[in-house]
Amino acid sequence: MKNKQISVFIENKEGKLKNAIEALSKENINIRALSIADTAKFGILRLIVSDNKKAKEVLEENNFIVKESEVIIVEVPDEPNGLNTILTYLDDEDINLEYLYAFVSSKSDEAIVVMRLENIEEGIKVLKSKNANILTEEDIKNI
């Protein structure tokens, strides 16, 4: 139930983000979700894409530094306090959340949250015990 996320180191300069997105587009790689964290000099672009292997290769060929990491992608009720329910499950078990970002899809009534946890295995165990819907890579491809 783990998913792969691509993190791309990007200089905080005009056109750099566009170049990364364009490189993926030219190879017909679909971005399912993204998040950008930045500082004055650089940013980290986190991506959930339709083809991780190809995306990593394409970005590296275009001189980007790319890292692949594991995340959990879970559906949460798209309503007030929906996210807090999932966060409470993790907090009650002292599972540290490093970061998250969310997106919605027209193919689901739920919000979709990408989470990077300090202990992914424990997080999966807790969320499964609470009947949370953890999405697979195949689920993400079909969204």
CSV table of C-alpha atoms in Angstrom, one decimal:
chain,number,residue,atom,x,y,z
A,1,MET,CA,0.0,0.0,0.0
A,2,LYS,CA,3.0,2.3,-0.2
A,3,ASN,CA,3.3,4.6,-3.2
A,4,LYS,CA,6.3,6.2,-4.8
A,5,GLN,CA,6.7,10.0,-4.9
A,6,ILE,CA,9.3,11.8,-6.9
A,7,SER,CA,11.0,14.8,-5.3
A,8,VAL,CA,12.8,17.2,-7.6
A,9,PHE,CA,15.4,19.8,-6.5
A,10,ILE,CA,14.7,23.0,-8.5
A,11,GLU,CA,16.6,26.3,-8.4
A,12,ASN,CA,14.3,29.2,-7.6
A,13,LYS,CA,14.9,30.9,-10.9
A,14,GLU,CA,12.5,31.9,-13.7
A,15,GLY,CA,11.5,29.1,-16.0
A,16,LYS,CA,13.0,26.2,-14.0
A,17,LEU,CA,9.6,24.8,-12.8
A,18,LYS,CA,8.2,25.2,-16.3
A,19,ASN,CA,11.2,23.3,-17.7
A,20,ALA,CA,10.5,20.3,-15.4
A,21,ILE,CA,6.8,20.2,-16.1
A,22,GLU,CA,7.4,20.6,-19.8
A,23,ALA,CA,10.0,17.7,-19.8
A,24,LEU,CA,7.3,15.4,-18.3
A,25,SER,CA,4.6,16.6,-20.7
A,26,LYS,CA,6.8,15.9,-23.7
A,27,GLU,CA,7.0,12.3,-22.6
A,28,ASN,CA,3.3,12.0,-21.9
A,29,ILE,CA,3.7,11.7,-18.2
A,30,ASN,CA,0.6,12.7,-16.3
A,31,ILE,CA,1.0,14.6,-13.0
A,32,ARG,CA,-1.6,13.3,-10.5
A,33,ALA,CA,-0.6,15.6,-7.6
A,34,LEU,CA,2.1,18.0,-6.8
A,35,SER,CA,3.4,20.2,-4.0
A,36,ILE,CA,6.2,22.8,-3.9
A,37,ALA,CA,8.2,23.8,-0.9
A,38,ASP,CA,10.6,26.7,-1.5
A,39,THR,CA,13.2,28.9,0.0
A,40,ALA,CA,14.8,32.0,-1.6
A,41,LYS,CA,17.3,29.9,-3.6
A,42,PHE,CA,15.7,26.5,-4.3
A,43,GLY,CA,12.5,24.5,-4.1
A,44,ILE,CA,11.5,20.9,-3.8
A,45,LEU,CA,8.8,19.8,-6.2
A,46,ARG,CA,7.0,16.7,-5.0
A,47,LEU,CA,5.1,14.7,-7.6
A,48,ILE,CA,2.8,11.8,-7.9
A,49,VAL,CA,2.9,10.8,-11.6
A,50,SER,CA,1.6,8.2,-13.9
A,51,ASP,CA,5.0,6.6,-14.5
A,52,ASN,CA,7.7,7.1,-11.8
A,53,LYS,CA,10.5,5.3,-13.6
A,54,LYS,CA,10.1,7.3,-16.8
A,55,ALA,CA,9.6,10.6,-15.0
A,56,LYS,CA,12.8,10.1,-13.0
A,57,GLU,CA,14.8,9.3,-16.1
A,58,VAL,CA,13.4,12.2,-18.1
A,59,LEU,CA,14.0,14.7,-15.3
A,60,GLU,CA,17.6,13.5,-14.7
A,61,GLU,CA,18.2,13.7,-18.5
A,62,ASN,CA,17.2,17.3,-18.2
A,63,ASN,CA,19.7,17.9,-15.4
A,64,PHE,CA,17.4,17.9,-12.4
A,65,ILE,CA,18.3,16.2,-9.2
A,66,VAL,CA,15.6,13.6,-8.5
A,67,LYS,CA,14.9,11.4,-5.4
A,68,GLU,CA,12.2,8.8,-5.1
A,69,SER,CA,10.6,8.2,-1.7
A,70,GLU,CA,7.7,6.3,-0.2
A,71,VAL,CA,4.4,7.8,0.8
A,72,ILE,CA,0.9,6.7,1.7
A,73,ILE,CA,-2.0,8.0,-0.3
A,74,VAL,CA,-5.3,7.8,1.5
A,75,GLU,CA,-8.9,8.9,0.9
A,76,VAL,CA,-10.4,11.1,3.5
A,77,PRO,CA,-14.0,12.4,3.7
A,78,ASP,CA,-14.3,15.7,1.7
A,79,GLU,CA,-16.0,17.5,4.5
A,80,PRO,CA,-15.1,19.6,7.5
A,81,ASN,CA,-12.9,17.7,9.9
A,82,GLY,CA,-12.4,14.8,7.4
A,83,LEU,CA,-8.6,15.2,7.4
A,84,ASN,CA,-8.5,15.5,11.2
A,85,THR,CA,-10.0,12.1,11.6
A,86,ILE,CA,-7.0,10.5,9.8
A,87,LEU,CA,-4.6,12.7,11.6
A,88,THR,CA,-6.1,11.7,15.0
A,89,TYR,CA,-5.6,8.0,14.1
A,90,LEU,CA,-1.9,8.6,13.6
A,91,ASP,CA,-1.5,11.0,16.5
A,92,ASP,CA,-3.1,8.5,18.9
A,93,GLU,CA,-0.4,6.0,18.0
A,94,ASP,CA,2.4,8.6,18.1
A,95,ILE,CA,3.2,8.3,14.4
A,96,ASN,CA,5.0,11.4,13.2
A,97,LEU,CA,3.7,13.1,10.1
A,98,GLU,CA,6.6,14.7,8.2
A,99,TYR,CA,4.4,16.4,5.6
A,100,LEU,CA,1.2,16.0,3.5
A,101,TYR,CA,-0.5,17.5,0.5
A,102,ALA,CA,-3.9,16.9,-0.9
A,103,PHE,CA,-5.9,16.9,-4.1
A,104,VAL,CA,-9.4,16.0,-5.3
A,105,SER,CA,-10.5,14.0,-8.3
A,106,SER,CA,-13.7,14.1,-10.3
A,107,LYS,CA,-13.7,10.3,-10.1
A,108,SER,CA,-14.0,10.2,-6.3
A,109,ASP,CA,-16.3,11.9,-3.7
A,110,GLU,CA,-13.4,11.8,-1.2
A,111,ALA,CA,-10.4,14.1,-0.9
A,112,ILE,CA,-7.1,12.4,-1.5
A,113,VAL,CA,-4.1,13.0,0.8
A,114,VAL,CA,-0.5,12.2,0.2
A,115,MET,CA,1.4,11.6,3.5
A,116,ARG,CA,5.0,11.1,4.3
A,117,LEU,CA,5.3,9.5,7.7
A,118,GLU,CA,8.3,8.8,9.8
A,119,ASN,CA,7.2,5.2,10.1
A,120,ILE,CA,5.3,4.2,7.0
A,121,GLU,CA,4.7,0.6,8.0
A,122,GLU,CA,3.2,1.5,11.3
A,123,GLY,CA,1.1,4.2,9.6
A,124,ILE,CA,-0.3,1.7,7.2
A,125,LYS,CA,-1.1,-0.8,10.0
A,126,VAL,CA,-3.0,1.9,12.0
A,127,LEU,CA,-4.9,3.2,9.0
A,128,LYS,CA,-5.9,-0.3,7.9
A,129,SER,CA,-7.1,-1.1,11.4
A,130,LYS,CA,-9.4,2.0,11.2
A,131,ASN,CA,-10.6,0.9,7.7
A,132,ALA,CA,-9.1,3.9,6.0
A,133,ASN,CA,-9.0,3.5,2.2
A,134,ILE,CA,-5.3,3.5,1.3
A,135,LEU,CA,-4.8,3.8,-2.4
A,136,THR,CA,-2.5,1.7,-4.5
A,137,GLU,CA,-0.4,2.8,-7.5
A,138,GLU,CA,-3.0,1.3,-9.7
A,139,ASP,CA,-5.8,3.3,-8.0
A,140,ILE,CA,-3.8,6.5,-8.6
A,141,LYS,CA,-3.3,5.6,-12.3
A,142,ASN,CA,-7.1,5.3,-12.7
A,143,ILE,CA,-8.0,8.6,-11.0
